[in-house]
Amino acid sequence: MGSVALDSIESPSGKRENILGGSATYLSLAASYFSPVNLVSVVGSDFPDSHLEFLRERNIDLKGLIIKEDSKTFRWQGYYEGALNEAHTIKTEVNVLADFKPEIPQEYQDPDYLFLANINPDIQSEVLRQLKKAKFTVCDTMNYWITQKPESIKKVLTKVDAFMLNETELRQFSGEFNLLKAAKKVMGFGPGVVVVKRGDSGAMMFTGNSVFSLPAYPLKTIIDPTGAGDSFGGGFIGYICRQDSTEERILRKAMVYGSAIASFDVGGFGTERLKDLKFEEVEKRYQEFKKLTDF
Ligand code: AMP
């Protein structure tokens, strides 16, 4: 569950307008390498059929995707510069997401694994309200919602098992600069697991008293980092679902698979690179991560 969007993106490698994007899009595409996906979101009548076709081809079930007549799809416009670690938002047109009332199809109501991707935290709460408790629920957010609705995020956190966000957002949300202290503070709101995305510095996971730290795959060229965080999240939840386990060992491997898919996502604009990415390439990169971290 999350946003399905039309993005306009500018990076040092060029620009694209109104291309397929959204947190739930990247999440679903990445998760679909490991397990069937049920997507919950909303788009307007301006959303191209070709995008729906592409998502369906990837074994993503769209019964939970509302297509609202006479409405416009959520649009995000942003740019990247320098180390490309941070997205700068130029414009957010909430459009159809403004009054989105999720309608969870009957057959989705008892999920094993649930990922609440970045979207208005009140909508995340509404989705949780309509569902039976999953074996493992992850929630993501972003600076926009941390500024607008911190109390709503805290409410969501009382009901989820893991909180995933990037380093700057964790500091912003917790008010702590030190990541250990920040993670501990956030765990105090409910989730037993905190996963911190750190751009080209990799990712960290805090669980109880243990800390896991993974580098990012070293890349010479990044074309467009949009969706890296959500692809990471999709690979993470997809692998956990495939293994049907939330043991620490599995969560760590899930982070490596998430990082592997994210490292491909940034090699093209929008979802371009995920269109032709083969599972064998993901598996090969997972093995390369083993070499990268072996000592
Ligand atoms: P990331 O994985 O962090 O790069 O997320 C990229 C996606 O987030 C883009 O495709 C955007 O459409 C989407 N996005 C940007 N702002 C928002 C927002 N306020 N709510 C939901 N989705 C958003």
mmCIF file of N, CA and C and ligand atoms in Angstrom, residues 2-7 9 20-23 26 74-76 80 87 89 92 94 97 118-120 140 142 144-145 166 169 197 225-231 265, ligand 1:
data_model
loop_
_atom_site.group_PDB
_atom_site.id
_atom_site.type_symbol
_atom_site.label_atom_id
_atom_site.label_comp_id
_atom_site.label_asym_id
_atom_site.label_seq_id
_atom_site.Cartn_x
_atom_site.Cartn_y
_atom_site.Cartn_z
ATOM 1 N N GLY A 2 0.487 2.232 -0.794
ATOM 2 C CA GLY A 2 1.258 3.471 -0.848
ATOM 3 C C GLY A 2 0.796 4.300 -2.027
ATOM 4 N N SER A 3 1.679 5.159 -2.522
ATOM 5 C CA SER A 3 1.275 6.020 -3.633
ATOM 6 C C SER A 3 1.596 5.367 -4.979
ATOM 7 N N VAL A 4 0.734 5.641 -5.967
ATOM 8 C CA VAL A 4 1.036 5.326 -7.365
ATOM 9 C C VAL A 4 0.995 6.678 -8.061
ATOM 10 N N ALA A 5 2.075 7.007 -8.751
ATOM 11 C CA ALA A 5 2.263 8.405 -9.155
ATOM 12 C C ALA A 5 2.709 8.565 -10.587
ATOM 13 N N LEU A 6 2.613 9.815 -11.036
ATOM 14 C CA LEU A 6 3.281 10.218 -12.267
ATOM 15 C C LEU A 6 4.349 11.222 -11.833
ATOM 16 N N ASP A 7 5.599 10.861 -12.037
ATOM 17 C CA ASP A 7 6.723 11.667 -11.542
ATOM 18 C C ASP A 7 7.386 12.459 -12.661
ATOM 19 N N ILE A 9 11.093 14.146 -13.106
ATOM 20 C CA ILE A 9 12.368 14.029 -12.398
ATOM 21 C C ILE A 9 13.496 14.660 -13.196
ATOM 22 N N LEU A 20 6.002 6.770 -14.807
ATOM 23 C CA LEU A 20 5.438 5.929 -13.742
ATOM 24 C C LEU A 20 6.306 5.989 -12.486
ATOM 25 N N GLY A 21 5.661 6.241 -11.346
ATOM 26 C CA GLY A 21 6.389 6.289 -10.073
ATOM 27 C C GLY A 21 5.433 6.025 -8.925
ATOM 28 N N GLY A 22 5.856 6.421 -7.741
ATOM 29 C CA GLY A 22 5.039 6.216 -6.546
ATOM 30 C C GLY A 22 5.643 5.144 -5.661
ATOM 31 N N SER A 23 5.470 5.334 -4.347
ATOM 32 C CA SER A 23 6.094 4.401 -3.413
ATOM 33 C C SER A 23 5.572 2.977 -3.593
ATOM 34 N N TYR A 26 7.134 1.159 -6.888
ATOM 35 C CA TYR A 26 8.481 0.588 -6.723
ATOM 36 C C TYR A 26 8.452 -0.596 -5.756
ATOM 37 N N PHE A 74 -1.888 11.328 -8.443
ATOM 38 C CA PHE A 74 -0.885 12.011 -7.619
ATOM 39 C C PHE A 74 0.358 12.284 -8.484
ATOM 40 N N ARG A 75 0.887 13.516 -8.362
ATOM 41 C CA ARG A 75 2.092 13.849 -9.135
ATOM 42 C C ARG A 75 3.167 14.407 -8.230
ATOM 43 N N TRP A 76 4.381 13.958 -8.474
ATOM 44 C CA TRP A 76 5.529 14.463 -7.709
ATOM 45 C C TRP A 76 6.597 14.938 -8.686
ATOM 46 N N TYR A 80 17.609 16.030 -8.264
ATOM 47 C CA TYR A 80 18.754 15.549 -7.475
ATOM 48 C C TYR A 80 19.996 16.283 -7.941
ATOM 49 N N ALA A 87 16.434 13.616 -2.381
ATOM 50 C CA ALA A 87 15.487 14.131 -3.381
ATOM 51 C C ALA A 87 15.028 15.521 -2.939
ATOM 52 N N THR A 89 12.184 18.169 -3.417
ATOM 53 C CA THR A 89 10.842 18.255 -3.992
ATOM 54 C C THR A 89 10.600 19.646 -4.564
ATOM 55 N N THR A 92 4.468 18.950 -5.169
ATOM 56 C CA THR A 92 3.670 17.754 -4.888
ATOM 57 C C THR A 92 2.218 18.102 -5.198
ATOM 58 N N VAL A 94 -1.158 16.530 -4.775
ATOM 59 C CA VAL A 94 -1.746 15.377 -4.093
ATOM 60 C C VAL A 94 -2.911 14.784 -4.902
ATOM 61 N N LEU A 97 -5.076 11.549 -4.199
ATOM 62 C CA LEU A 97 -4.702 11.022 -2.871
ATOM 63 C C LEU A 97 -5.314 11.843 -1.740
ATOM 64 N N ASN A 118 5.292 4.786 1.825
ATOM 65 C CA ASN A 118 5.119 6.206 2.095
ATOM 66 C C ASN A 118 3.825 6.784 1.500
ATOM 67 N N ILE A 119 2.994 7.293 2.384
ATOM 68 C CA ILE A 119 1.722 7.924 2.014
ATOM 69 C C ILE A 119 1.247 8.623 3.286
ATOM 70 N N ASN A 120 0.191 9.411 3.194
ATOM 71 C CA ASN A 120 -0.376 10.067 4.375
ATOM 72 C C ASN A 120 -0.581 9.046 5.517
ATOM 73 N N ASP A 140 6.744 2.758 6.274
ATOM 74 C CA ASP A 140 7.739 3.727 5.786
ATOM 75 C C ASP A 140 7.086 5.108 5.842
ATOM 76 N N MET A 142 8.113 9.712 5.056
ATOM 77 C CA MET A 142 9.105 10.648 4.513
ATOM 78 C C MET A 142 8.997 12.000 5.217
ATOM 79 N N TYR A 144 8.107 14.899 4.362
ATOM 80 C CA TYR A 144 6.849 15.634 4.147
ATOM 81 C C TYR A 144 5.828 15.326 5.255
ATOM 82 N N TRP A 145 5.678 14.022 5.575
ATOM 83 C CA TRP A 145 4.682 13.613 6.583
ATOM 84 C C TRP A 145 5.195 13.820 7.989
ATOM 85 N N ASN A 166 14.672 6.945 6.030
ATOM 86 C CA ASN A 166 16.071 7.250 5.780
ATOM 87 C C ASN A 166 16.683 8.018 6.950
ATOM 88 N N GLU A 169 15.566 11.479 7.893
ATOM 89 C CA GLU A 169 14.195 11.451 8.423
ATOM 90 C C GLU A 169 14.149 10.886 9.832
ATOM 91 N N LYS A 197 17.663 3.695 6.082
ATOM 92 C CA LYS A 197 18.242 3.736 4.738
ATOM 93 C C LYS A 197 19.205 4.912 4.688
ATOM 94 N N PRO A 225 18.046 8.286 -8.613
ATOM 95 C CA PRO A 225 17.824 7.498 -7.389
ATOM 96 C C PRO A 225 16.357 7.339 -6.980
ATOM 97 N N THR A 226 15.418 7.919 -7.734
ATOM 98 C CA THR A 226 14.006 7.819 -7.345
ATOM 99 C C THR A 226 13.603 6.344 -7.211
ATOM 100 N N GLY A 227 12.982 6.042 -6.099
ATOM 101 C CA GLY A 227 12.469 4.685 -5.915
ATOM 102 C C GLY A 227 13.462 3.739 -5.267
ATOM 103 N N ALA A 228 14.697 4.208 -5.028
ATOM 104 C CA ALA A 228 15.688 3.307 -4.421
ATOM 105 C C ALA A 228 15.191 2.827 -3.055
ATOM 106 N N GLY A 229 14.673 3.778 -2.264
ATOM 107 C CA GLY A 229 14.202 3.430 -0.922
ATOM 108 C C GLY A 229 13.034 2.456 -0.960
ATOM 109 N N ASP A 230 12.132 2.661 -1.901
ATOM 110 C CA ASP A 230 10.951 1.793 -1.987
ATOM 111 C C ASP A 230 11.305 0.442 -2.602
ATOM 112 N N SER A 231 12.251 0.430 -3.534
ATOM 113 C CA SER A 231 12.700 -0.852 -4.088
ATOM 114 C C SER A 231 13.382 -1.657 -2.994
ATOM 115 N N ASP A 265 17.798 -0.315 -9.529
ATOM 116 C CA ASP A 265 16.782 0.722 -9.773
ATOM 117 C C ASP A 265 17.420 2.055 -10.167
HETATM 118 P P1 AMP B 1 11.920 6.975 -2.863
HETATM 119 O O1 AMP B 1 11.957 5.476 -2.892
HETATM 120 O O2 AMP B 1 12.100 7.491 -1.483
HETATM 121 O O3 AMP B 1 12.858 7.573 -3.876
HETATM 122 O O4 AMP B 1 10.413 7.418 -3.262
HETATM 123 C C1 AMP B 1 10.082 7.869 -4.549
HETATM 124 C C2 AMP B 1 8.598 7.970 -4.784
HETATM 125 O O5 AMP B 1 7.912 8.627 -3.704
HETATM 126 C C3 AMP B 1 8.294 8.791 -6.019
HETATM 127 O O6 AMP B 1 7.992 7.939 -7.099
HETATM 128 C C4 AMP B 1 7.127 9.711 -5.624
HETATM 129 O O7 AMP B 1 6.036 9.607 -6.501
HETATM 130 C C5 AMP B 1 6.753 9.254 -4.224
HETATM 131 N N1 AMP B 1 6.390 10.392 -3.352
HETATM 132 C C6 AMP B 1 6.986 11.602 -3.271
HETATM 133 N N2 AMP B 1 6.365 12.399 -2.349
HETATM 134 C C7 AMP B 1 5.347 11.659 -1.836
HETATM 135 C C8 AMP B 1 4.318 11.905 -0.830
HETATM 136 N N3 AMP B 1 4.244 13.072 -0.171
HETATM 137 N N4 AMP B 1 3.433 10.907 -0.554
HETATM 138 C C9 AMP B 1 3.525 9.725 -1.203
HETATM 139 N N5 AMP B 1 4.454 9.431 -2.153
HETATM 140 C C10 AMP B 1 5.354 10.377 -2.465
#
